[in-house]
Amino acid sequence: MDAILSFFGFGFIQSQLPRFWDGFQLTLAISAASMIGAVLWGLALVGPRMSGVRTIVIPIVAYIELVRNTPLLLQIYLSYFGLPLLGLPLSAFMCGVIAIASQHGAFLCEIFRAGIQSISRHQWEGALALGMTRRKAMRQVILPQAVLKVVPPIGNQLVILIKDTSLVSAIGIIELTLSGKMVIERSGASFEVFLFIAAVYLLLTTTFGVVLRIAENRLRARQ
Amino acid sequence: MSTSADIPMVRVKDVYKSFGDLRVLDGISFDVTRGEVLAIIGPSGSGKSTMLRCLNFLEEHDAGEILIEGEPLGYRVRADGSRVREPEAEIARMRSNVGMVFQSFNLFPHRSVRENITMAPVSVKHVDKAEANARAEVLLEKVGLADKIDEYPSRLSGGQQQRVAIARALAMEPKVMLFDEVTSALDPELVAEVLTVMQQLAEEGMTMVIVTHEMQFAHDVSDRLMFIDGGKVIEEGNPAKLLAKPKSPRLKEFLHRFRASFN
Amino acid sequence: MFDILIANLPYLMKGTVQTLWLAVVGVGLGTLLGMGLGVTSAMIGGGVPALIGTYVFIIRGIPVLVWMFLAYYMLPQLGLVVGDVTAVIGALVLYTGAFVTEIARGAVMAVPRHQTEAAKALGMRKFTMLRLVILPQAVTLSIPPLLNNSVMMIKATSYVSVVGVWELTYAAREVVERTLAAFQIFLGVMLIYFLICYPLTLAARYLEKRYSYEH
C-alpha cells in the first residue's frame, strides 16, 4: 500500500487512511449483507415465479419488472424515507441493504430461472422415471446443474452489486465513496482522493471476480 | 392386492391421447404378462413412443386406464367412470416400479456413474447407502462397466452411457422395464453392446416393453411383436410369423419400405 | 390520495425533461464512442485491442457514481470543462462507452468466420467487407443488448443527483423534503422512470426473440 501511495505522491491520502479504512469496511459489510440477502431473495422468488399459478406469477413478475426498470437510487430513497413511515424502525444501513437486496434479488431470480430452464426436459424425465417427486428432481438433479450454468452471470451480477453499494452514500452512510467526498469537502483536498477511491473499488471488484472464477473452475473440474 | 400370476404386469385399457388436435393414441388396449418381452414397432408418428411414455406417466393419457400389476397409474377410474388424478407421491411410487431407458440416455452429468445408479434407491426407496453401493457394483459388472464406476458420464461413449442408464433403471428393482428406441442415438458399432445387455435381461425373465427400429433384434428377443399405426394396434403376434407373413396391408407396406431402405 | 404528487407534477415533469436530455446526450454519445472502439478493437490487430480492453476493464470495475464524483472534482480543477453538468455527462459517456465497446466487439466477433471468408473470396477489401458484410449483421445482433444497456444507463442518470446535478431524482428529493410524502413522490417518480425504461426493455426482448427464431 505504502509503495503505491508514494508512487503517486499522495502523502495526504496516507494521513487520511483511517477514515478510508472505516469506509472500506462499511462497503464490505454492506456488500456482504446485500449479497446474502439478494441470493436468498432471488431463491425465494424463483419457485413461485415458475409455479405456473397465475395469481402468484403475475404480482411477482410485476414486482420484478418494476424494480429492474427503475433506478436503484430511488428504491434506496423509498426504503430509507418510506419504511420508517410504515413504523419500521430500521437503521440507514438496513434500509440500504434491503433496497439493494431487493433489486439484485429480482435480477438473480431471472438468472436462476434462465438456468433452470436451460436444463433439458430429458433430465426431468430421467429423474421422474426413477420415481422422484418433482421437488426431489429439482433439488437433486435440476438445481445442481443449473447452479453451474448460472455461476458466471451470478458473478457479474454480484460485481454490479458491489459497485451499487456506493449509492447508499446518498442516504448518509459513510462508506468508501462518501468517506472520499467528506475528506475532500472537509479538508479541501483535491480530486486525487477520488482516484484513490476508484483504485480501491477496482481492486475490490477485480479480486472478487478472480475469486469467483477460481471457484467456478473448481466446481467445473468436478465434472 | 393380489399379485397372483393371472394379473397382467401391464394392462392398457382403451387409452386415448391427443396433442392439441392431433390424436396420437386412439383407443389402444393390450396386456403384458409377467416375464413377457413385448416389442412395439411402427412408423414414426404412429404413437408407439407416446404409448411407452404413458406407461411411466411421462405422458398423461386423456382417457382410459393403465394398470401396473393391477394398480392404476396416474388416474384412478371411479365406479361412475370419472377420473381422479393420483397425488404426486403416489405417481412417483408407481414410477419407481417401472424402469425406463431413453433414447438420449438422460444420465445426470453432474454425478458420477456410481452416484447416478445409487441416487434414486437412496433418496426414493431409502435403501442403505452401502447396500446401494454394493448393488451398483453388481449391476455395473453385469453391464460390463465395473471399471467405470467412478467416471463421469461425459467421459463415456454413447454405448457405455446407455448401459449405465440400464443399470440405473435396474437399481430400482423395477417390475417392468421400458426401452424407448434406446439404440437410435448410437453409432452403429455401439449398438450391439447395448442389445446384448437387453438380451441378457430378457433371458433372465425381466418383463420388458421395447420400442425399436431394430427389426432383427425385435425378432430375436421378443416373445410378442406388436405393430402400431395411427394410435391403434394393427396387428400383433409371434414375431417370426408376423414378420414372415404380415396380414394387414399397412404392416406389409411398413416392412416393405423398411427392407427397401436396407437394400 | 395522490394530491401531493399531482400538485408537484409540473415540477417533476421539468425534472423528467432534464433526465431525458442527460440520457440522450450521455447515452447517445457514449454509444457512438463504444461502437467506434468496439469495431476498431475487433478489426485491428496489434496493441490497440489491449489498450481498449484496459479502458473497458478500468471503467467497468469502478462504480459510475465514483466516476461522476471524479469527473465533478477533477475536470474543473484541471481546467478542462466548466460546469457540473458537463462533468457528469462526461462520466456517463465514458461509462456507457465501456459497456458498448464490449457489445459492439462481441457482435462483430459473432459474425461467423465463413462470412468473412466468403467476402474475401469475392475479392472484397477489408473496409468494403466491414461495410457490406460484417456491420449489417453485427448491428442486428447488437440492438437488443444496446437497448438493455441504454436502460441501465438511463437508470444511472439518476445518480448525478448525488453529485448535486438537478434532474428528476433530485427534484423528487426536493419535493419529499418539503412535503414528507415519500411514498407518493418516490413511487410516482419510479413510475415515470418505468414508463421510460420498460418500452426499451420490451423492445429488446422482442427483438432478441425474433432474432433467435430466425436462426
PDB file of C-alpha atoms in Angstrom, chain B residues 92-224:
ATOM      1  CA  ALA B  92     -43.673 -41.259  -8.040  1.00  0.00           C
ATOM      2  CA  ARG B  93     -44.124 -44.524  -6.132  1.00  0.00           C
ATOM      3  CA  MET B  94     -45.701 -46.179  -9.181  1.00  0.00           C
ATOM      4  CA  ARG B  95     -42.914 -44.897 -11.394  1.00  0.00           C
ATOM      5  CA  SER B  96     -40.303 -46.417  -9.129  1.00  0.00           C
ATOM      6  CA  ASN B  97     -41.747 -49.820 -10.073  1.00  0.00           C
ATOM      7  CA  VAL B  98     -41.326 -49.105 -13.770  1.00  0.00           C
ATOM      8  CA  GLY B  99     -37.801 -48.726 -15.123  1.00  0.00           C
ATOM      9  CA  MET B 100     -37.264 -46.628 -18.221  1.00  0.00           C
ATOM     10  CA  VAL B 101     -34.344 -46.265 -20.600  1.00  0.00           C
ATOM     11  CA  PHE B 102     -34.384 -43.330 -23.003  1.00  0.00           C
ATOM     12  CA  GLN B 103     -33.085 -42.710 -26.489  1.00  0.00           C
ATOM     13  CA  SER B 104     -30.984 -39.816 -25.165  1.00  0.00           C
ATOM     14  CA  PHE B 105     -29.648 -41.733 -22.098  1.00  0.00           C
ATOM     15  CA  ASN B 106     -30.602 -38.888 -19.710  1.00  0.00           C
ATOM     16  CA  LEU B 107     -27.769 -39.627 -17.306  1.00  0.00           C
ATOM     17  CA  PHE B 108     -27.150 -36.859 -14.785  1.00  0.00           C
ATOM     18  CA  PRO B 109     -23.953 -35.152 -15.943  1.00  0.00           C
ATOM     19  CA  HIS B 110     -23.150 -33.679 -12.525  1.00  0.00           C
ATOM     20  CA  ARG B 111     -22.994 -37.086 -10.853  1.00  0.00           C
ATOM     21  CA  SER B 112     -20.537 -39.963 -11.269  1.00  0.00           C
ATOM     22  CA  VAL B 113     -21.652 -43.313 -12.659  1.00  0.00           C
ATOM     23  CA  ARG B 114     -21.876 -44.689  -9.120  1.00  0.00           C
ATOM     24  CA  GLU B 115     -23.970 -41.745  -7.944  1.00  0.00           C
ATOM     25  CA  ASN B 116     -26.228 -41.955 -10.994  1.00  0.00           C
ATOM     26  CA  ILE B 117     -27.049 -45.512 -10.006  1.00  0.00           C
ATOM     27  CA  THR B 118     -27.326 -45.125  -6.216  1.00  0.00           C
ATOM     28  CA  MET B 119     -29.095 -41.755  -6.168  1.00  0.00           C
ATOM     29  CA  ALA B 120     -32.672 -42.929  -6.691  1.00  0.00           C
ATOM     30  CA  PRO B 121     -32.507 -46.073  -4.497  1.00  0.00           C
ATOM     31  CA  VAL B 122     -31.114 -43.994  -1.631  1.00  0.00           C
ATOM     32  CA  SER B 123     -33.336 -40.938  -1.975  1.00  0.00           C
ATOM     33  CA  VAL B 124     -36.547 -42.554  -3.225  1.00  0.00           C
ATOM     34  CA  LYS B 125     -36.524 -46.025  -1.714  1.00  0.00           C
ATOM     35  CA  HIS B 126     -34.376 -45.121   1.312  1.00  0.00           C
ATOM     36  CA  VAL B 127     -32.040 -48.011   0.668  1.00  0.00           C
ATOM     37  CA  ASP B 128     -28.974 -48.012   2.888  1.00  0.00           C
ATOM     38  CA  LYS B 129     -26.074 -46.292   1.150  1.00  0.00           C
ATOM     39  CA  ALA B 130     -23.617 -49.176   1.489  1.00  0.00           C
ATOM     40  CA  GLU B 131     -26.212 -51.585   0.178  1.00  0.00           C
ATOM     41  CA  ALA B 132     -26.997 -49.332  -2.794  1.00  0.00           C
ATOM     42  CA  ASN B 133     -23.277 -49.114  -3.484  1.00  0.00           C
ATOM     43  CA  ALA B 134     -22.825 -52.865  -3.423  1.00  0.00           C
ATOM     44  CA  ARG B 135     -25.777 -53.254  -5.744  1.00  0.00           C
ATOM     45  CA  ALA B 136     -24.373 -50.635  -8.129  1.00  0.00           C
ATOM     46  CA  GLU B 137     -21.160 -52.619  -8.351  1.00  0.00           C
ATOM     47  CA  VAL B 138     -23.038 -55.824  -9.162  1.00  0.00           C
ATOM     48  CA  LEU B 139     -25.146 -54.109 -11.812  1.00  0.00           C
ATOM     49  CA  LEU B 140     -22.147 -52.450 -13.450  1.00  0.00           C
ATOM     50  CA  GLU B 141     -20.416 -55.799 -13.530  1.00  0.00           C
ATOM     51  CA  LYS B 142     -23.455 -57.172 -15.262  1.00  0.00           C
ATOM     52  CA  VAL B 143     -23.464 -54.479 -17.976  1.00  0.00           C
ATOM     53  CA  GLY B 144     -19.698 -54.848 -18.328  1.00  0.00           C
ATOM     54  CA  LEU B 145     -18.675 -51.479 -16.914  1.00  0.00           C
ATOM     55  CA  ALA B 146     -17.326 -52.312 -13.468  1.00  0.00           C
ATOM     56  CA  ASP B 147     -14.171 -50.290 -14.189  1.00  0.00           C
ATOM     57  CA  LYS B 148     -16.137 -47.111 -14.964  1.00  0.00           C
ATOM     58  CA  ILE B 149     -17.832 -46.774 -11.596  1.00  0.00           C
ATOM     59  CA  ASP B 150     -16.150 -43.502 -10.660  1.00  0.00           C
ATOM     60  CA  GLU B 151     -16.182 -41.895 -14.120  1.00  0.00           C
ATOM     61  CA  TYR B 152     -18.482 -39.036 -15.049  1.00  0.00           C
ATOM     62  CA  PRO B 153     -20.981 -39.658 -17.863  1.00  0.00           C
ATOM     63  CA  SER B 154     -19.358 -37.159 -20.227  1.00  0.00           C
ATOM     64  CA  ARG B 155     -16.249 -39.373 -20.342  1.00  0.00           C
ATOM     65  CA  LEU B 156     -18.166 -42.430 -21.555  1.00  0.00           C
ATOM     66  CA  SER B 157     -19.119 -43.440 -25.088  1.00  0.00           C
ATOM     67  CA  GLY B 158     -22.783 -43.449 -26.074  1.00  0.00           C
ATOM     68  CA  GLY B 159     -22.983 -47.215 -25.760  1.00  0.00           C
ATOM     69  CA  GLN B 160     -21.413 -47.110 -22.309  1.00  0.00           C
ATOM     70  CA  GLN B 161     -23.738 -44.317 -21.206  1.00  0.00           C
ATOM     71  CA  GLN B 162     -26.725 -46.321 -22.337  1.00  0.00           C
ATOM     72  CA  ARG B 163     -25.543 -49.376 -20.427  1.00  0.00           C
ATOM     73  CA  VAL B 164     -25.153 -47.223 -17.307  1.00  0.00           C
ATOM     74  CA  ALA B 165     -28.688 -45.956 -17.890  1.00  0.00           C
ATOM     75  CA  ILE B 166     -29.924 -49.546 -17.955  1.00  0.00           C
ATOM     76  CA  ALA B 167     -28.052 -50.296 -14.721  1.00  0.00           C
ATOM     77  CA  ARG B 168     -29.521 -47.147 -13.178  1.00  0.00           C
ATOM     78  CA  ALA B 169     -33.046 -48.254 -14.017  1.00  0.00           C
ATOM     79  CA  LEU B 170     -32.390 -51.795 -12.755  1.00  0.00           C
ATOM     80  CA  ALA B 171     -31.101 -50.451  -9.430  1.00  0.00           C
ATOM     81  CA  MET B 172     -34.688 -49.566  -8.529  1.00  0.00           C
ATOM     82  CA  GLU B 173     -35.576 -53.269  -8.902  1.00  0.00           C
ATOM     83  CA  PRO B 174     -38.451 -52.477 -11.244  1.00  0.00           C
ATOM     84  CA  LYS B 175     -41.205 -54.918 -12.082  1.00  0.00           C
ATOM     85  CA  VAL B 176     -41.125 -53.938 -15.722  1.00  0.00           C
ATOM     86  CA  MET B 177     -38.557 -52.200 -17.944  1.00  0.00           C
ATOM     87  CA  LEU B 178     -39.408 -49.812 -20.769  1.00  0.00           C
ATOM     88  CA  PHE B 179     -36.949 -49.195 -23.613  1.00  0.00           C
ATOM     89  CA  ASP B 180     -37.627 -46.193 -25.858  1.00  0.00           C
ATOM     90  CA  GLU B 181     -35.581 -46.541 -29.061  1.00  0.00           C
ATOM     91  CA  VAL B 182     -32.515 -46.939 -26.915  1.00  0.00           C
ATOM     92  CA  THR B 183     -30.105 -47.560 -29.803  1.00  0.00           C
ATOM     93  CA  SER B 184     -31.331 -44.826 -32.182  1.00  0.00           C
ATOM     94  CA  ALA B 185     -28.866 -42.216 -30.950  1.00  0.00           C
ATOM     95  CA  LEU B 186     -25.885 -44.577 -31.047  1.00  0.00           C
ATOM     96  CA  ASP B 187     -23.189 -45.004 -33.646  1.00  0.00           C
ATOM     97  CA  PRO B 188     -23.752 -48.308 -35.465  1.00  0.00           C
ATOM     98  CA  GLU B 189     -20.718 -50.008 -33.936  1.00  0.00           C
ATOM     99  CA  LEU B 190     -22.012 -49.303 -30.406  1.00  0.00           C
ATOM    100  CA  VAL B 191     -25.488 -50.755 -30.913  1.00  0.00           C
ATOM    101  CA  ALA B 192     -24.540 -54.391 -30.294  1.00  0.00           C
ATOM    102  CA  GLU B 193     -23.151 -53.875 -26.785  1.00  0.00           C
ATOM    103  CA  VAL B 194     -26.460 -52.380 -25.641  1.00  0.00           C
ATOM    104  CA  LEU B 195     -28.591 -55.032 -27.348  1.00  0.00           C
ATOM    105  CA  THR B 196     -26.506 -57.767 -25.722  1.00  0.00           C
ATOM    106  CA  VAL B 197     -27.324 -56.398 -22.279  1.00  0.00           C
ATOM    107  CA  MET B 198     -31.018 -56.231 -23.158  1.00  0.00           C
ATOM    108  CA  GLN B 199     -30.994 -59.791 -24.483  1.00  0.00           C
ATOM    109  CA  GLN B 200     -29.404 -60.979 -21.259  1.00  0.00           C
ATOM    110  CA  LEU B 201     -32.135 -59.237 -19.258  1.00  0.00           C
ATOM    111  CA  ALA B 202     -34.825 -60.871 -21.367  1.00  0.00           C
ATOM    112  CA  GLU B 203     -33.297 -64.279 -20.780  1.00  0.00           C
ATOM    113  CA  GLU B 204     -33.340 -63.658 -17.030  1.00  0.00           C
ATOM    114  CA  GLY B 205     -37.097 -63.280 -17.213  1.00  0.00           C
ATOM    115  CA  MET B 206     -37.478 -59.500 -16.880  1.00  0.00           C
ATOM    116  CA  THR B 207     -40.784 -58.135 -18.134  1.00  0.00           C
ATOM    117  CA  MET B 208     -39.880 -55.714 -20.927  1.00  0.00           C
ATOM    118  CA  VAL B 209     -41.627 -53.384 -23.341  1.00  0.00           C
ATOM    119  CA  ILE B 210     -39.343 -52.334 -26.161  1.00  0.00           C
ATOM    120  CA  VAL B 211     -39.970 -49.670 -28.791  1.00  0.00           C
ATOM    121  CA  THR B 212     -37.400 -50.191 -31.505  1.00  0.00           C
ATOM    122  CA  HIS B 213     -36.326 -49.822 -35.098  1.00  0.00           C
ATOM    123  CA  GLU B 214     -34.056 -52.860 -34.820  1.00  0.00           C
ATOM    124  CA  MET B 215     -36.284 -55.348 -36.582  1.00  0.00           C
ATOM    125  CA  GLN B 216     -33.844 -58.237 -36.339  1.00  0.00           C
ATOM    126  CA  PHE B 217     -33.392 -57.646 -32.629  1.00  0.00           C
ATOM    127  CA  ALA B 218     -37.157 -57.449 -32.101  1.00  0.00           C
ATOM    128  CA  HIS B 219     -37.476 -60.731 -33.934  1.00  0.00           C
ATOM    129  CA  ASP B 220     -34.741 -62.417 -31.898  1.00  0.00           C
ATOM    130  CA  VAL B 221     -35.529 -61.225 -28.412  1.00  0.00           C
ATOM    131  CA  SER B 222     -39.266 -60.638 -28.137  1.00  0.00           C
ATOM    132  CA  ASP B 223     -41.992 -63.090 -27.238  1.00  0.00           C
ATOM    133  CA  ARG B 224     -44.592 -60.997 -28.964  1.00  0.00           C
TER     134      ARG B 224
END
